[in-house]
Amino acid sequence: MRLVPLAGVADWARDAEGIGRPDGRFFRITGVTVEAGNREVTGWSQPLLEPCGTGIAAFVFRRLGGVPHVLVHAKVEAGYLDTIELAPTVQCTPGNWDPVRTEDRPPFLDLVRAADERGTAHYAAEHSEEGGRFLEARIRYLFVSADEDTAPVDPPPGYRWVTVGQLNSLTAHGHYVNVQARTLLACLNSGAVRL
């Protein structure tokens, strides 16, 4: 590993509020000072990760052999203990991909973004995320139905169809299913979603 000073990192800069990209993509690091009279410590300062835009976490689903399946993505993200965790089909901040060529966007992003107008969104709700490390982070959670034309039985590399039961059984083990996929499973298991 090689340490690089912030001034040597391309496309990132410090301003009066924190560290971010001039184009407003990805995230910012923002410093906050907290005062809380009802806590064991009455005040502290800390950096928070501030996403640049509302994220999307969506399971694309379809019936295979009459059984509902969701399409999971073997995803790598910073902070994962075991390198890869099973994630929703789409998990990103769409604004980060708008200026990027269509062929470089995450698979199924356009399918999920068009779900409302196509009538294929079976569940959609915006949730706020944990505030101890993230500043005003919001994610739109969705279940989107698909067919062979929009989500084939043989998905791209890194994606697999699994039953809800298979995915639920993996949540008994730590670090197999990521937080966003667990949130979607909680919505499904509560009865808020019908596949």
PDB file of C-alpha atoms in Angstrom:
ATOM      1  CA  MET A   1       0.000   0.000   0.000  1.00  0.00           C
ATOM      2  CA  ARG A   2       1.192   3.526  -0.815  1.00  0.00           C
ATOM      3  CA  LEU A   3       0.002   6.592   1.108  1.00  0.00           C
ATOM      4  CA  VAL A   4      -0.933   9.525  -1.102  1.00  0.00           C
ATOM      5  CA  PRO A   5      -1.623  13.021   0.244  1.00  0.00           C
ATOM      6  CA  LEU A   6      -5.069  14.433  -0.578  1.00  0.00           C
ATOM      7  CA  ALA A   7      -3.482  17.050  -2.841  1.00  0.00           C
ATOM      8  CA  GLY A   8      -2.080  14.173  -4.921  1.00  0.00           C
ATOM      9  CA  VAL A   9      -5.419  12.402  -5.453  1.00  0.00           C
ATOM     10  CA  ALA A  10      -6.999  13.246  -8.809  1.00  0.00           C
ATOM     11  CA  ASP A  11     -10.584  14.582  -8.840  1.00  0.00           C
ATOM     12  CA  TRP A  12     -10.865  15.076  -5.048  1.00  0.00           C
ATOM     13  CA  ALA A  13     -10.467  18.370  -3.190  1.00  0.00           C
ATOM     14  CA  ARG A  14     -10.959  19.962   0.214  1.00  0.00           C
ATOM     15  CA  ASP A  15     -13.389  22.861   0.653  1.00  0.00           C
ATOM     16  CA  ALA A  16     -14.834  24.700   3.666  1.00  0.00           C
ATOM     17  CA  GLU A  17     -17.315  21.858   4.456  1.00  0.00           C
ATOM     18  CA  GLY A  18     -15.200  18.769   3.846  1.00  0.00           C
ATOM     19  CA  ILE A  19     -13.643  16.622   1.129  1.00  0.00           C
ATOM     20  CA  GLY A  20     -15.404  15.764  -2.119  1.00  0.00           C
ATOM     21  CA  ARG A  21     -15.298  15.737  -5.875  1.00  0.00           C
ATOM     22  CA  PRO A  22     -15.865  18.983  -7.803  1.00  0.00           C
ATOM     23  CA  ASP A  23     -18.320  17.150 -10.090  1.00  0.00           C
ATOM     24  CA  GLY A  24     -20.505  16.219  -7.074  1.00  0.00           C
ATOM     25  CA  ARG A  25     -20.366  12.460  -7.697  1.00  0.00           C
ATOM     26  CA  PHE A  26     -19.970   9.526  -5.303  1.00  0.00           C
ATOM     27  CA  PHE A  27     -19.694  10.923  -1.744  1.00  0.00           C
ATOM     28  CA  ARG A  28     -18.274  13.618   0.493  1.00  0.00           C
ATOM     29  CA  ILE A  29     -16.541  13.422   3.838  1.00  0.00           C
ATOM     30  CA  THR A  30     -18.115  16.043   6.094  1.00  0.00           C
ATOM     31  CA  GLY A  31     -17.020  16.918   9.624  1.00  0.00           C
ATOM     32  CA  VAL A  32     -19.732  17.418  12.250  1.00  0.00           C
ATOM     33  CA  THR A  33     -19.778  18.534  15.856  1.00  0.00           C
ATOM     34  CA  VAL A  34     -22.451  16.887  18.001  1.00  0.00           C
ATOM     35  CA  GLU A  35     -23.870  18.090  21.320  1.00  0.00           C
ATOM     36  CA  ALA A  36     -26.173  15.684  23.151  1.00  0.00           C
ATOM     37  CA  GLY A  37     -27.091  16.250  26.775  1.00  0.00           C
ATOM     38  CA  ASN A  38     -28.752  12.849  27.142  1.00  0.00           C
ATOM     39  CA  ARG A  39     -25.722  10.704  26.209  1.00  0.00           C
ATOM     40  CA  GLU A  40     -22.825   9.321  28.239  1.00  0.00           C
ATOM     41  CA  VAL A  41     -20.590  11.818  26.392  1.00  0.00           C
ATOM     42  CA  THR A  42     -22.157  15.262  25.954  1.00  0.00           C
ATOM     43  CA  GLY A  43     -20.277  16.268  22.830  1.00  0.00           C
ATOM     44  CA  TRP A  44     -17.871  15.101  20.152  1.00  0.00           C
ATOM     45  CA  SER A  45     -16.635  15.789  16.606  1.00  0.00           C
ATOM     46  CA  GLN A  46     -16.439  13.188  13.869  1.00  0.00           C
ATOM     47  CA  PRO A  47     -16.282  12.745  10.094  1.00  0.00           C
ATOM     48  CA  LEU A  48     -19.382  11.422   8.321  1.00  0.00           C
ATOM     49  CA  LEU A  49     -19.741   9.931   4.870  1.00  0.00           C
ATOM     50  CA  GLU A  50     -22.292  11.992   2.937  1.00  0.00           C
ATOM     51  CA  PRO A  51     -23.680  10.271  -0.190  1.00  0.00           C
ATOM     52  CA  CYS A  52     -24.206  12.476  -3.234  1.00  0.00           C
ATOM     53  CA  GLY A  53     -27.762  11.557  -4.135  1.00  0.00           C
ATOM     54  CA  THR A  54     -30.396   8.994  -3.237  1.00  0.00           C
ATOM     55  CA  GLY A  55     -29.266   5.417  -3.744  1.00  0.00           C
ATOM     56  CA  ILE A  56     -31.158   2.466  -5.164  1.00  0.00           C
ATOM     57  CA  ALA A  57     -31.201  -1.072  -3.757  1.00  0.00           C
ATOM     58  CA  ALA A  58     -33.416  -3.382  -5.791  1.00  0.00           C
ATOM     59  CA  PHE A  59     -34.034  -7.073  -6.206  1.00  0.00           C
ATOM     60  CA  VAL A  60     -35.093  -8.092  -9.682  1.00  0.00           C
ATOM     61  CA  PHE A  61     -37.293 -11.171  -9.358  1.00  0.00           C
ATOM     62  CA  ARG A  62     -39.101 -13.718 -11.492  1.00  0.00           C
ATOM     63  CA  ARG A  63     -40.618 -17.164 -11.162  1.00  0.00           C
ATOM     64  CA  LEU A  64     -38.477 -20.068 -12.267  1.00  0.00           C
ATOM     65  CA  GLY A  65     -40.266 -23.420 -12.303  1.00  0.00           C
ATOM     66  CA  GLY A  66     -43.177 -21.694 -10.549  1.00  0.00           C
ATOM     67  CA  VAL A  67     -40.969 -20.665  -7.591  1.00  0.00           C
ATOM     68  CA  PRO A  68     -40.124 -16.989  -6.907  1.00  0.00           C
ATOM     69  CA  HIS A  69     -36.400 -16.248  -7.305  1.00  0.00           C
ATOM     70  CA  VAL A  70     -34.447 -13.049  -6.725  1.00  0.00           C
ATOM     71  CA  LEU A  71     -31.323 -12.115  -8.649  1.00  0.00           C
ATOM     72  CA  VAL A  72     -28.388 -11.570  -6.272  1.00  0.00           C
ATOM     73  CA  HIS A  73     -25.104  -9.889  -7.085  1.00  0.00           C
ATOM     74  CA  ALA A  74     -21.788 -11.073  -5.597  1.00  0.00           C
ATOM     75  CA  LYS A  75     -20.555  -7.596  -4.690  1.00  0.00           C
ATOM     76  CA  VAL A  76     -17.257  -6.245  -3.417  1.00  0.00           C
ATOM     77  CA  GLU A  77     -17.335  -3.111  -1.262  1.00  0.00           C
ATOM     78  CA  ALA A  78     -14.923  -1.414   1.100  1.00  0.00           C
ATOM     79  CA  GLY A  79     -15.335  -2.736   4.642  1.00  0.00           C
ATOM     80  CA  TYR A  80     -16.565  -6.224   3.752  1.00  0.00           C
ATOM     81  CA  LEU A  81     -14.927  -8.715   6.090  1.00  0.00           C
ATOM     82  CA  ASP A  82     -14.777 -11.600   3.621  1.00  0.00           C
ATOM     83  CA  THR A  83     -14.298  -9.600   0.385  1.00  0.00           C
ATOM     84  CA  ILE A  84     -17.641 -10.538  -1.230  1.00  0.00           C
ATOM     85  CA  GLU A  85     -21.216 -10.453   0.067  1.00  0.00           C
ATOM     86  CA  LEU A  86     -24.494 -11.184  -1.686  1.00  0.00           C
ATOM     87  CA  ALA A  87     -26.162  -7.899  -2.560  1.00  0.00           C
ATOM     88  CA  PRO A  88     -29.337  -6.786  -4.302  1.00  0.00           C
ATOM     89  CA  THR A  89     -29.399  -6.991  -8.104  1.00  0.00           C
ATOM     90  CA  VAL A  90     -28.831  -3.247  -8.274  1.00  0.00           C
ATOM     91  CA  GLN A  91     -27.178  -1.286  -5.487  1.00  0.00           C
ATOM     92  CA  CYS A  92     -25.776   2.087  -6.456  1.00  0.00           C
ATOM     93  CA  THR A  93     -26.410   5.805  -6.609  1.00  0.00           C
ATOM     94  CA  PRO A  94     -27.814   6.300 -10.130  1.00  0.00           C
ATOM     95  CA  GLY A  95     -26.491   9.847 -10.482  1.00  0.00           C
ATOM     96  CA  ASN A  96     -22.960   8.503 -10.379  1.00  0.00           C
ATOM     97  CA  TRP A  97     -23.669   6.578 -13.571  1.00  0.00           C
ATOM     98  CA  ASP A  98     -25.656   9.163 -15.576  1.00  0.00           C
ATOM     99  CA  PRO A  99     -22.631  10.704 -17.299  1.00  0.00           C
ATOM    100  CA  VAL A 100     -21.163   7.267 -17.983  1.00  0.00           C
ATOM    101  CA  ARG A 101     -21.664   5.345 -21.200  1.00  0.00           C
ATOM    102  CA  THR A 102     -24.657   2.984 -21.102  1.00  0.00           C
ATOM    103  CA  GLU A 103     -22.481  -0.094 -21.620  1.00  0.00           C
ATOM    104  CA  ASP A 104     -20.435   0.773 -18.492  1.00  0.00           C
ATOM    105  CA  ARG A 105     -23.448   1.137 -16.171  1.00  0.00           C
ATOM    106  CA  PRO A 106     -24.303  -1.579 -13.653  1.00  0.00           C
ATOM    107  CA  PRO A 107     -26.369  -4.375 -15.211  1.00  0.00           C
ATOM    108  CA  PHE A 108     -30.127  -4.017 -14.704  1.00  0.00           C
ATOM    109  CA  LEU A 109     -29.902  -0.344 -13.593  1.00  0.00           C
ATOM    110  CA  ASP A 110     -32.039   0.867 -16.507  1.00  0.00           C
ATOM    111  CA  LEU A 111     -34.601  -1.911 -15.857  1.00  0.00           C
ATOM    112  CA  VAL A 112     -34.934  -0.827 -12.223  1.00  0.00           C
ATOM    113  CA  ARG A 113     -35.069   2.889 -13.040  1.00  0.00           C
ATOM    114  CA  ALA A 114     -37.904   2.276 -15.524  1.00  0.00           C
ATOM    115  CA  ALA A 115     -39.926   0.091 -13.126  1.00  0.00           C
ATOM    116  CA  ASP A 116     -42.389   2.797 -12.067  1.00  0.00           C
ATOM    117  CA  GLU A 117     -43.344   3.771 -15.599  1.00  0.00           C
ATOM    118  CA  ARG A 118     -43.469   0.125 -16.758  1.00  0.00           C
ATOM    119  CA  GLY A 119     -45.586  -0.947 -13.774  1.00  0.00           C
ATOM    120  CA  THR A 120     -43.073  -3.602 -12.720  1.00  0.00           C
ATOM    121  CA  ALA A 121     -42.256  -2.204  -9.255  1.00  0.00           C
ATOM    122  CA  HIS A 122     -43.974  -4.479  -6.715  1.00  0.00           C
ATOM    123  CA  TYR A 123     -42.559  -2.563  -3.764  1.00  0.00           C
ATOM    124  CA  ALA A 124     -40.896   0.838  -3.551  1.00  0.00           C
ATOM    125  CA  ALA A 125     -40.060   2.800  -0.413  1.00  0.00           C
ATOM    126  CA  GLU A 126     -37.380   5.274   0.525  1.00  0.00           C
ATOM    127  CA  HIS A 127     -35.556   4.523   3.765  1.00  0.00           C
ATOM    128  CA  SER A 128     -33.095   6.682   5.688  1.00  0.00           C
ATOM    129  CA  GLU A 129     -29.880   4.922   6.572  1.00  0.00           C
ATOM    130  CA  GLU A 130     -27.946   4.681   9.832  1.00  0.00           C
ATOM    131  CA  GLY A 131     -26.938   8.195  10.980  1.00  0.00           C
ATOM    132  CA  GLY A 132     -23.898   7.373  13.116  1.00  0.00           C
ATOM    133  CA  ARG A 133     -21.611   7.119  10.099  1.00  0.00           C
ATOM    134  CA  PHE A 134     -23.674   8.542   7.235  1.00  0.00           C
ATOM    135  CA  LEU A 135     -25.036  12.067   6.819  1.00  0.00           C
ATOM    136  CA  GLU A 136     -28.545  12.229   5.347  1.00  0.00           C
ATOM    137  CA  ALA A 137     -28.154   8.941   3.468  1.00  0.00           C
ATOM    138  CA  ARG A 138     -31.301   7.726   1.756  1.00  0.00           C
ATOM    139  CA  ILE A 139     -31.905   4.632  -0.349  1.00  0.00           C
ATOM    140  CA  ARG A 140     -34.928   3.740  -2.462  1.00  0.00           C
ATOM    141  CA  TYR A 141     -35.639   0.030  -1.935  1.00  0.00           C
ATOM    142  CA  LEU A 142     -37.506  -1.854  -4.668  1.00  0.00           C
ATOM    143  CA  PHE A 143     -38.654  -5.266  -5.853  1.00  0.00           C
ATOM    144  CA  VAL A 144     -38.926  -5.273  -9.656  1.00  0.00           C
ATOM    145  CA  SER A 145     -40.524  -8.080 -11.662  1.00  0.00           C
ATOM    146  CA  ALA A 146     -38.780  -9.268 -14.799  1.00  0.00           C
ATOM    147  CA  ASP A 147     -39.131 -11.791 -17.588  1.00  0.00           C
ATOM    148  CA  GLU A 148     -36.747 -13.667 -19.883  1.00  0.00           C
ATOM    149  CA  ASP A 149     -36.240 -10.589 -22.089  1.00  0.00           C
ATOM    150  CA  THR A 150     -35.278  -8.257 -19.228  1.00  0.00           C
ATOM    151  CA  ALA A 151     -33.528 -10.723 -16.865  1.00  0.00           C
ATOM    152  CA  PRO A 152     -32.548 -14.012 -18.505  1.00  0.00           C
ATOM    153  CA  VAL A 153     -32.237 -17.338 -16.716  1.00  0.00           C
ATOM    154  CA  ASP A 154     -28.484 -17.188 -17.442  1.00  0.00           C
ATOM    155  CA  PRO A 155     -27.484 -13.862 -15.874  1.00  0.00           C
ATOM    156  CA  PRO A 156     -24.175 -12.051 -16.397  1.00  0.00           C
ATOM    157  CA  PRO A 157     -21.077 -13.093 -14.411  1.00  0.00           C
ATOM    158  CA  GLY A 158     -21.345 -12.253 -10.712  1.00  0.00           C
ATOM    159  CA  TYR A 159     -25.137 -12.694 -10.647  1.00  0.00           C
ATOM    160  CA  ARG A 160     -27.214 -15.743  -9.648  1.00  0.00           C
ATOM    161  CA  TRP A 161     -30.882 -16.565  -9.218  1.00  0.00           C
ATOM    162  CA  VAL A 162     -31.688 -17.825  -5.689  1.00  0.00           C
ATOM    163  CA  THR A 163     -34.917 -18.627  -3.919  1.00  0.00           C
ATOM    164  CA  VAL A 164     -36.029 -16.438  -1.037  1.00  0.00           C
ATOM    165  CA  GLY A 165     -35.629 -19.475   1.249  1.00  0.00           C
ATOM    166  CA  GLN A 166     -32.014 -19.947   0.172  1.00  0.00           C
ATOM    167  CA  LEU A 167     -31.239 -16.288   0.800  1.00  0.00           C
ATOM    168  CA  ASN A 168     -33.033 -16.304   4.166  1.00  0.00           C
ATOM    169  CA  SER A 169     -30.988 -19.343   5.249  1.00  0.00           C
ATOM    170  CA  LEU A 170     -27.756 -17.511   4.426  1.00  0.00           C
ATOM    171  CA  THR A 171     -28.685 -14.649   6.767  1.00  0.00           C
ATOM    172  CA  ALA A 172     -28.070 -17.029   9.687  1.00  0.00           C
ATOM    173  CA  HIS A 173     -24.371 -16.657   8.897  1.00  0.00           C
ATOM    174  CA  GLY A 174     -22.437 -13.431   9.278  1.00  0.00           C
ATOM    175  CA  HIS A 175     -21.067 -11.632   6.245  1.00  0.00           C
ATOM    176  CA  TYR A 176     -22.841 -13.672   3.549  1.00  0.00           C
ATOM    177  CA  VAL A 177     -25.718 -11.257   2.806  1.00  0.00           C
ATOM    178  CA  ASN A 178     -25.134  -7.510   2.873  1.00  0.00           C
ATOM    179  CA  VAL A 179     -27.181  -4.965   4.823  1.00  0.00           C
ATOM    180  CA  GLN A 180     -29.183  -3.719   1.831  1.00  0.00           C
ATOM    181  CA  ALA A 181     -30.184  -7.261   0.832  1.00  0.00           C
ATOM    182  CA  ARG A 182     -31.158  -7.979   4.459  1.00  0.00           C
ATOM    183  CA  THR A 183     -33.327  -4.836   4.467  1.00  0.00           C
ATOM    184  CA  LEU A 184     -35.130  -6.017   1.331  1.00  0.00           C
ATOM    185  CA  LEU A 185     -35.577  -9.477   2.862  1.00  0.00           C
ATOM    186  CA  ALA A 186     -37.099  -7.889   5.975  1.00  0.00           C
ATOM    187  CA  CYS A 187     -39.639  -6.090   3.763  1.00  0.00           C
ATOM    188  CA  LEU A 188     -40.435  -9.364   2.016  1.00  0.00           C
ATOM    189  CA  ASN A 189     -40.611 -11.449   5.198  1.00  0.00           C
ATOM    190  CA  SER A 190     -42.923  -8.896   6.850  1.00  0.00           C
ATOM    191  CA  GLY A 191     -45.515  -9.424   4.135  1.00  0.00           C
ATOM    192  CA  ALA A 192     -45.097  -5.938   2.634  1.00  0.00           C
ATOM    193  CA  VAL A 193     -44.110  -7.518  -0.697  1.00  0.00           C
ATOM    194  CA  ARG A 194     -45.735 -10.307  -2.695  1.00  0.00           C
ATOM    195  CA  LEU A 195     -43.632 -11.995  -5.358  1.00  0.00           C
TER     196      LEU A 195
END
